[in-house]
Each structure stands twice: as structure tokens, then as C-alpha cells.
Amino acid sequence: MSKYFQPEIETAPVEQLRAIQDERLVKTVKHVYENVALYRERMDAAGIKPEDITCAADLYKLPFTYKQDLRDTYPYGMMAVPMTDVVELHASSGTTGKQIVVGYTQNDLDVWADIVARQLYAIGADKDDYVHVSYGYGLFTGGFGLHLGAQRIGATTIPVSSGNTTRQITILKDFGSTVLCCTPSYALYIGETLEQMGLSPDDISLKAGIFGAEPWTEGMRKDIEKKLGLKAYDIYGLTEIMGPGVAFECEEQTGMHVNEDHFIVEIIDPDTGEVLPEGAEGEIVFSCISKEAFPLLRYRTRDIGVLTRKKCSCGRTFIKMSKPRGRTDDMLIIRGVNVFPSQIETVLTQLGYSANYQLIVDRVNNTDTLEVRVEMTPEMFSDAVRNISAKESEIREALKSLLGLSAKVKLVEPQTIERSIGKAVRVIDNRKLHD
């Protein structure tokens, strides 16, 4: 079988890829200028007309797009087609609890299926495989992205979604799942549960796994591979750009190929916005050049990484990006969920607490944990212990409702969280994400 889903694109000469990018960028710039008020206003303010963009080399002339722009235009202000052409909506959380809403035309969904199919072929999957999707389904893009790609290659798709780990293992065993798709921390948890059930990788049929939506290390990769008896691959995506499949790992596992016929990637200096040369570390910026419903241009991801055109042994000519090496802002990714300290602060202040709190993030048994320590007011502190327990429970429920994530909540005595001169230390991240 071929290891390429669309060999004519995946192994195209770089000059051909550039020609595709030139043509599609010019078309997309005209499309957003005519249909998205924010882009028209930004370009007019910068004195740029669509005809000023003649090729991908002109991309730097365009203004950046920021996550805040997507909040400010909530829910449909960034759509570049009438809502009657939008066949699916997805969303990701924002700092205020207001979601970022993205839309897809049927063609956008077809492209999404294609780019995920490319990764499935890259890891050796085909129509004979059973693809077990344990990413969450719903507004989160993870489940649906892998589902579309698995169906596109004709594989037997098993939409298990997340949770109920013993049931997951029963399905892995009984259904003969060969490819597992989930977050890396959940993959490890499945591996540990397998062991606790007295089973080994020999009792299941997995050969490969596609793991993304949160940071993970090479050490974690080796651990997953050992516990589940498979080869573990990385996938990259953002809801705002498409979802999983924007970039994918091949058998070489030395970075992720960006699907350059659909996305142009740049590395910029996060402080100056200057485009940096290949090999320099900086902020990753994406432009969509084939999307119809929601084509973002020069979207600042806040992820830090490096690009390289070094020849890859897999034969693909797409540029490669490193695993993101951190973020330029304060967003935490916990069990694949985007969490902002300001979201938690909003909940606490709404419930009458002061803004003296601290988030302790850790990784226990390969699963991310979040503890929220909150200072009580002197009046609260004088309450009976049973009231304190009820208050902790109230905060826990409010956080779960907003984030979709369980957190441990601990109310502490007034004045016990260390004060800081200047910026408060809100987050203590004890996860060891660098091997």
C-alpha cells in the first residue's frame, strides 16, 4: 500500500507547492476582504488592497489576526460565507467563558477529512484498519477530525469518545482496534488501566496511535509505546485554523509536516512581529488558504516553535514544524482543555471571593491534575468546617460547568497565598514537559 494519501501533493516539488500557495492566498485575501468586515477594516486602515497581495511572499504585508478578534466578533462575525452555506459549527473556550465559534462548509469538511487521512496513511493505516477514536466528540474538534479522516481512508471507524476506561479496553480487545486516537495523557492512562486489569499489549491489537491536543515529551512517547505496544505519533491543530490535521508526524518522527497546500506557516518574533528565517525559534503564525467559511489570515497561535525544510526520509516535501515549545501567553492545556487563569478568576469573583488564588498543575500517574487554592475572606474563615466543605463544592461545580474539567478546590486561610511585587504568580506548573 502507498504511504501517501495524496502523493501528487505530499511529494510535490517545493516550487509547485509555492505556486499553489500563491494562487490560493490571492483568492483568499479577495474572499475575506469582500466578505469579512474585520479584514476589510484592518486592510483599509493599513492602506492595503487585495490586489497588493500577488503571491505568498507578500503575506507579511497583511495585518495579524488575534484570538481577541474572534471573541469580539462572536459568534458569526468572522464567517466569510452566508450561514446557509455553513454545515457544521465547532467551538473552543476563551478567557471569558465566551466560546470561539468556527464554521465549516461541506468543502471545508472534505479538506479536513483529507488532511487527517494523510496522517493516517503516514502511520501505515488503510481501509483494513479499525480506528478507535477516544478524543471527545461535540464542539471540541478532536473527535470529529479523526473520525472524518478515518472514514475518508475507508477504515472501520469506532467513535468511542472519552472516558469509561475499562469499557474502552473491552472495546479495544473485542473490536480489534488497530489505531488509537486520543490525548497522550489518556493513552497512558489506558495503558496503566490495561495493566491493572491483568492484561498486556498482547491482549489488544493496537499498532499505532495518534496523540495530540496537549503538550507531551519524548519520554512520554516511549512510555505510551511500551504500555500499549504501538508506535505513537503526534498531530497538531487548532480549532480556529481547522482542528487536528493542520500538521502531522510521519514515520521519521522528527517534527510535523504542515499541510502547505491548505495552510501557510510563518515564524515571527512575538514582540516585534518580524518574520524570522527558517530554523529560528519564535511564535507560530498560520494563514488558511483554502477554507471557505472561516479563513483566518496570519493568525497568531501563541505557540512557540521552529520550522525546517530539511529533507525528510519519508519523501514528503511539506515544511516541518517542531512540537510547540511553550506558549507566549498564560494559557494552560490541561487534559486537552484550554484553561485560562482569568476564567477561574471570573468564577471566584462571581462567587464573592477575592482575587487571591493559585493554580497548581501537576501530572499524577500521567494524567494532568488541577488544584485551585482560594483564600477565604476573614468572614468566611470564621464559618464552621462543614460550610467550608460546601463552599469548596460550590466552586468545584462552577469551575466544572465553565471548563468542562474537574479540579480539586482547597479554601485556605486569609493571607496565606504568597503576595508578589508586580505580576502575581497565579500558576505553579509542576508538570515536567521537557525531558
Coordinates of C-alpha atoms in Angstrom, one line a residue, residues 108-405:
D108 CA -14.1 22.6 4.3
L109 CA -15.1 19.3 5.9
D110 CA -13.8 17.4 2.8
V111 CA -10.5 19.2 3.2
W112 CA -10.4 18.4 6.9
A113 CA -11.0 14.7 6.1
D114 CA -8.2 14.7 3.5
I115 CA -5.5 16.2 5.8
V116 CA -6.3 13.8 8.6
A117 CA -6.3 10.9 6.1
R118 CA -2.8 12.0 5.1
Q119 CA -1.6 11.3 8.6
L120 CA -3.4 8.0 8.8
Y121 CA -1.6 6.9 5.6
A122 CA 1.7 8.3 7.0
I123 CA 1.5 6.0 10.0
G124 CA 0.6 2.9 7.9
A125 CA -3.1 2.9 8.3
D126 CA -5.6 2.0 5.5
K127 CA -9.1 0.6 4.9
D128 CA -8.2 -2.6 6.7
D129 CA -7.7 -0.8 10.0
Y130 CA -10.1 -0.3 12.9
V131 CA -9.6 3.3 14.1
H132 CA -10.6 3.8 17.8
V133 CA -11.4 7.5 18.4
S134 CA -11.2 8.4 22.1
Y135 CA -11.0 12.1 21.7
G136 CA -14.1 13.9 22.9
Y137 CA -16.9 14.4 20.4
G138 CA -19.0 17.6 20.4
L139 CA -18.0 21.2 19.9
F140 CA -14.3 20.1 20.5
T141 CA -12.7 19.4 17.1
G142 CA -10.7 16.3 18.2
G143 CA -13.2 13.5 17.9
F144 CA -14.8 14.7 14.6
G145 CA -11.4 15.5 12.9
L146 CA -10.1 12.0 13.4
H147 CA -13.5 10.5 12.6
L148 CA -13.6 12.2 9.3
G149 CA -10.1 11.2 8.4
A150 CA -10.7 7.6 9.3
Q151 CA -13.8 7.4 7.2
R152 CA -12.0 9.1 4.3
I153 CA -9.5 6.3 4.1
G154 CA -12.3 3.7 4.3
A155 CA -11.2 2.4 7.7
T156 CA -13.7 1.0 10.2
T157 CA -14.3 4.0 12.5
I158 CA -15.1 3.4 16.1
P159 CA -16.5 6.6 17.7
V160 CA -15.9 5.7 21.4
S161 CA -15.3 9.3 22.7
S162 CA -13.5 9.7 26.0
G163 CA -14.0 8.3 29.5
N164 CA -15.1 4.9 31.0
T165 CA -11.6 3.4 30.6
T166 CA -12.4 -0.2 31.4
R167 CA -15.1 -0.1 28.7
Q168 CA -12.5 1.4 26.3
I169 CA -10.3 -1.6 26.9
T170 CA -13.1 -4.1 26.4
I171 CA -13.8 -2.4 23.0
L172 CA -10.1 -2.3 22.1
K173 CA -10.0 -6.0 22.8
D174 CA -13.3 -7.2 21.4
F175 CA -13.5 -4.9 18.3
G176 CA -9.8 -5.4 17.3
S177 CA -8.9 -1.7 17.3
T178 CA -5.6 -1.2 15.5
V179 CA -5.2 2.6 15.7
L180 CA -5.9 4.6 18.9
C181 CA -6.6 8.4 18.7
C182 CA -6.8 10.4 22.0
T183 CA -4.7 12.7 24.2
P184 CA -1.3 11.4 25.2
S185 CA -2.1 11.5 28.9
Y186 CA -5.3 9.5 28.3
A187 CA -3.3 6.9 26.2
L188 CA -1.0 6.4 29.2
Y189 CA -4.0 6.1 31.5
I190 CA -5.4 3.4 29.2
G191 CA -2.0 1.6 29.3
E192 CA -2.0 1.7 33.1
T193 CA -5.6 0.5 33.4
L194 CA -4.8 -2.3 31.0
E195 CA -2.0 -3.4 33.4
Q196 CA -4.3 -3.1 36.4
M197 CA -6.8 -5.4 34.7
G198 CA -4.1 -8.0 34.4
L199 CA -3.8 -7.6 30.7
S200 CA -0.8 -6.8 28.4
P201 CA -0.3 -5.2 25.0
D202 CA -0.5 -8.7 23.6
D203 CA -4.2 -8.9 24.5
I204 CA -5.1 -6.0 22.2
S205 CA -4.3 -5.3 18.5
L206 CA -3.0 -1.7 18.5
K207 CA -0.2 -1.0 16.1
A208 CA -0.2 2.9 16.1
G209 CA -1.6 5.8 17.9
I210 CA -2.3 9.5 17.0
F211 CA -2.0 11.7 20.1
G212 CA -2.4 15.4 20.3
A213 CA -4.3 18.3 22.0
E214 CA -1.8 18.8 24.8
P215 CA 2.0 19.0 25.2
W216 CA 3.9 15.8 25.6
T217 CA 7.5 14.7 25.7
E218 CA 9.7 12.0 24.1
G219 CA 9.8 10.2 27.4
M220 CA 6.1 10.1 27.5
R221 CA 6.1 8.8 23.9
K222 CA 8.3 5.9 24.9
D223 CA 6.2 5.1 27.9
I224 CA 3.0 5.0 25.8
E225 CA 4.6 2.8 23.2
K226 CA 5.8 0.4 25.8
K227 CA 2.5 0.2 27.7
L228 CA 0.2 -0.2 24.6
G229 CA 2.6 -2.0 22.2
L230 CA 2.2 0.6 19.5
K231 CA 4.1 3.4 17.7
A232 CA 3.0 6.8 18.9
Y233 CA 2.6 9.8 16.6
D234 CA 1.9 13.5 17.2
I235 CA -0.8 15.6 15.5
Y236 CA -1.2 19.4 15.6
G237 CA -4.2 21.6 15.1
L238 CA -6.2 24.5 16.4
T239 CA -9.9 24.8 16.3
E240 CA -9.5 28.3 14.8
I241 CA -7.5 27.0 11.9
M242 CA -9.2 23.7 11.2
G243 CA -8.8 21.3 14.1
P244 CA -6.4 18.3 14.2
G245 CA -4.5 17.7 11.0
V246 CA -3.0 21.1 10.3
A247 CA 0.3 19.4 10.8
F248 CA 1.2 15.7 11.3
E249 CA 4.1 13.4 12.2
C250 CA 5.4 10.8 9.7
E251 CA 7.4 7.7 10.4
E252 CA 10.6 9.7 10.9
Q253 CA 9.0 11.4 14.0
T254 CA 11.3 14.5 13.9
G255 CA 8.6 17.1 13.7
M256 CA 5.3 17.6 12.0
H257 CA 4.7 18.2 8.3
V258 CA 2.4 21.3 7.7
N259 CA -0.2 20.7 5.0
E260 CA 1.1 23.5 2.9
D261 CA -1.5 23.3 0.1
H262 CA -4.0 24.5 2.7
F263 CA -2.0 26.5 5.3
I264 CA 0.9 28.9 5.1
V265 CA 3.0 28.8 8.3
E266 CA 5.4 31.6 9.4
I267 CA 7.6 32.1 12.5
I268 CA 7.6 35.6 13.9
D269 CA 9.3 37.4 16.7
P270 CA 6.5 37.6 19.2
D271 CA 7.5 41.1 20.4
T272 CA 8.1 42.8 17.1
G273 CA 6.0 40.8 14.6
E274 CA 9.0 40.5 12.3
V275 CA 9.1 37.3 10.2
L276 CA 12.1 35.1 11.2
P277 CA 14.2 32.9 8.9
E278 CA 13.9 29.1 8.8
G279 CA 15.5 27.5 11.9
A280 CA 14.8 30.4 14.2
E281 CA 12.6 29.9 17.2
G282 CA 9.5 32.1 17.5
E283 CA 5.8 32.3 17.5
I284 CA 3.9 30.1 15.0
V285 CA 1.5 32.0 12.7
F286 CA -1.0 30.3 10.4
S287 CA -2.9 31.5 7.3
C288 CA -5.7 29.4 5.8
I289 CA -5.6 29.5 2.0
S290 CA -8.4 27.0 1.1
K291 CA -11.0 27.4 3.7
E292 CA -14.3 28.9 2.7
A293 CA -16.4 29.5 5.8
F294 CA -13.7 30.7 8.3
P295 CA -10.4 31.5 6.6
L296 CA -8.1 33.2 9.1
L297 CA -5.1 35.1 7.8
R298 CA -1.9 35.5 9.8
Y299 CA -3.5 34.0 13.0
R300 CA -1.2 34.3 16.0
T301 CA -1.3 30.9 17.7
R302 CA 0.9 32.0 20.7
D303 CA 2.7 28.6 20.3
I304 CA 6.5 28.8 20.2
G305 CA 8.3 26.6 17.6
V306 CA 10.8 26.2 14.8
L307 CA 10.4 25.4 11.1
T308 CA 12.7 23.4 8.9
R309 CA 12.8 22.4 5.2
K310 CA 15.5 19.8 5.9
K311 CA 14.8 16.8 3.6
C312 CA 12.7 14.1 5.3
S313 CA 13.3 10.4 4.8
C314 CA 9.5 9.8 4.3
G315 CA 9.7 11.7 1.0
R316 CA 7.2 14.4 1.9
T317 CA 8.2 17.9 0.8
F318 CA 6.0 19.8 3.2
I319 CA 7.8 22.1 5.7
K320 CA 8.1 20.7 9.2
M321 CA 7.4 22.4 12.4
S322 CA 8.8 21.3 15.8
K323 CA 6.5 20.3 18.7
P324 CA 5.4 23.6 20.2
R325 CA 8.0 24.5 22.9
G326 CA 5.6 26.5 25.1
R327 CA 3.3 29.5 24.7
T328 CA 3.7 33.2 24.7
D329 CA 0.6 33.8 26.8
D330 CA -0.6 32.2 30.1
M331 CA -3.0 29.6 28.7
L332 CA -2.7 26.2 30.2
I333 CA -3.6 23.0 28.4
I334 CA -4.9 20.5 31.0
R335 CA -6.2 17.1 29.7
G336 CA -6.6 18.7 26.3
V337 CA -8.7 21.6 27.6
N338 CA -7.7 25.2 27.2
V339 CA -7.7 26.8 30.7
F340 CA -7.0 30.5 31.3
P341 CA -6.3 31.8 34.9
S342 CA -8.7 34.6 34.1
Q343 CA -11.6 32.1 33.5
I344 CA -11.0 30.8 37.0
E345 CA -10.7 34.3 38.5
T346 CA -14.1 35.2 36.9
V347 CA -15.8 32.3 38.6
L348 CA -14.2 33.1 42.0
T349 CA -15.1 36.8 41.9
Q350 CA -18.7 36.0 40.9
L351 CA -19.0 33.8 43.9
G352 CA -17.7 36.6 46.2
Y353 CA -14.1 35.6 46.7
S354 CA -11.1 37.9 46.5
A355 CA -8.7 37.5 43.6
N356 CA -6.1 35.8 45.7
Y357 CA -5.8 32.4 44.3
Q358 CA -3.3 30.0 42.9
L359 CA -3.5 27.2 40.4
I360 CA -1.3 24.1 41.0
V361 CA -1.0 22.0 37.9
D362 CA 0.7 18.6 38.1
R363 CA 0.8 15.3 36.3
V364 CA -0.1 12.4 38.6
N365 CA 0.0 8.9 37.1
N366 CA 0.4 10.5 33.7
T367 CA -2.8 12.5 34.0
D368 CA -2.9 16.2 34.4
T369 CA -4.3 17.5 37.7
L370 CA -5.5 20.9 38.6
E371 CA -5.8 22.2 42.2
V372 CA -7.3 25.6 42.8
R373 CA -6.3 27.2 46.1
V374 CA -8.5 30.1 47.1
E375 CA -8.1 32.5 50.0
M376 CA -11.2 32.9 52.1
T377 CA -12.3 36.3 53.4
P378 CA -12.0 36.7 57.2
E379 CA -15.8 36.3 57.5
M380 CA -15.8 33.0 55.6
F381 CA -12.9 31.7 57.6
S382 CA -14.9 32.1 60.8
D383 CA -17.6 29.7 59.3
A384 CA -17.9 26.1 60.5
V385 CA -15.9 23.5 58.8
R386 CA -18.9 21.9 57.1
N387 CA -19.7 25.3 55.5
I388 CA -16.2 25.4 54.1
S389 CA -16.6 22.0 52.5
A390 CA -19.9 23.1 50.9
K391 CA -18.2 26.3 49.6
E392 CA -15.4 24.2 48.1
S393 CA -18.0 22.0 46.4
E394 CA -19.8 25.1 45.1
I395 CA -16.6 26.4 43.5
R396 CA -15.8 23.0 42.1
E397 CA -19.2 22.7 40.4
A398 CA -18.9 26.2 38.9
L399 CA -15.5 25.5 37.5
K400 CA -16.6 22.2 36.0
S401 CA -19.6 23.9 34.4
L402 CA -17.4 26.6 32.8
L403 CA -14.3 24.5 31.9
G404 CA -15.8 21.0 31.5
L405 CA -12.9 19.9 33.7

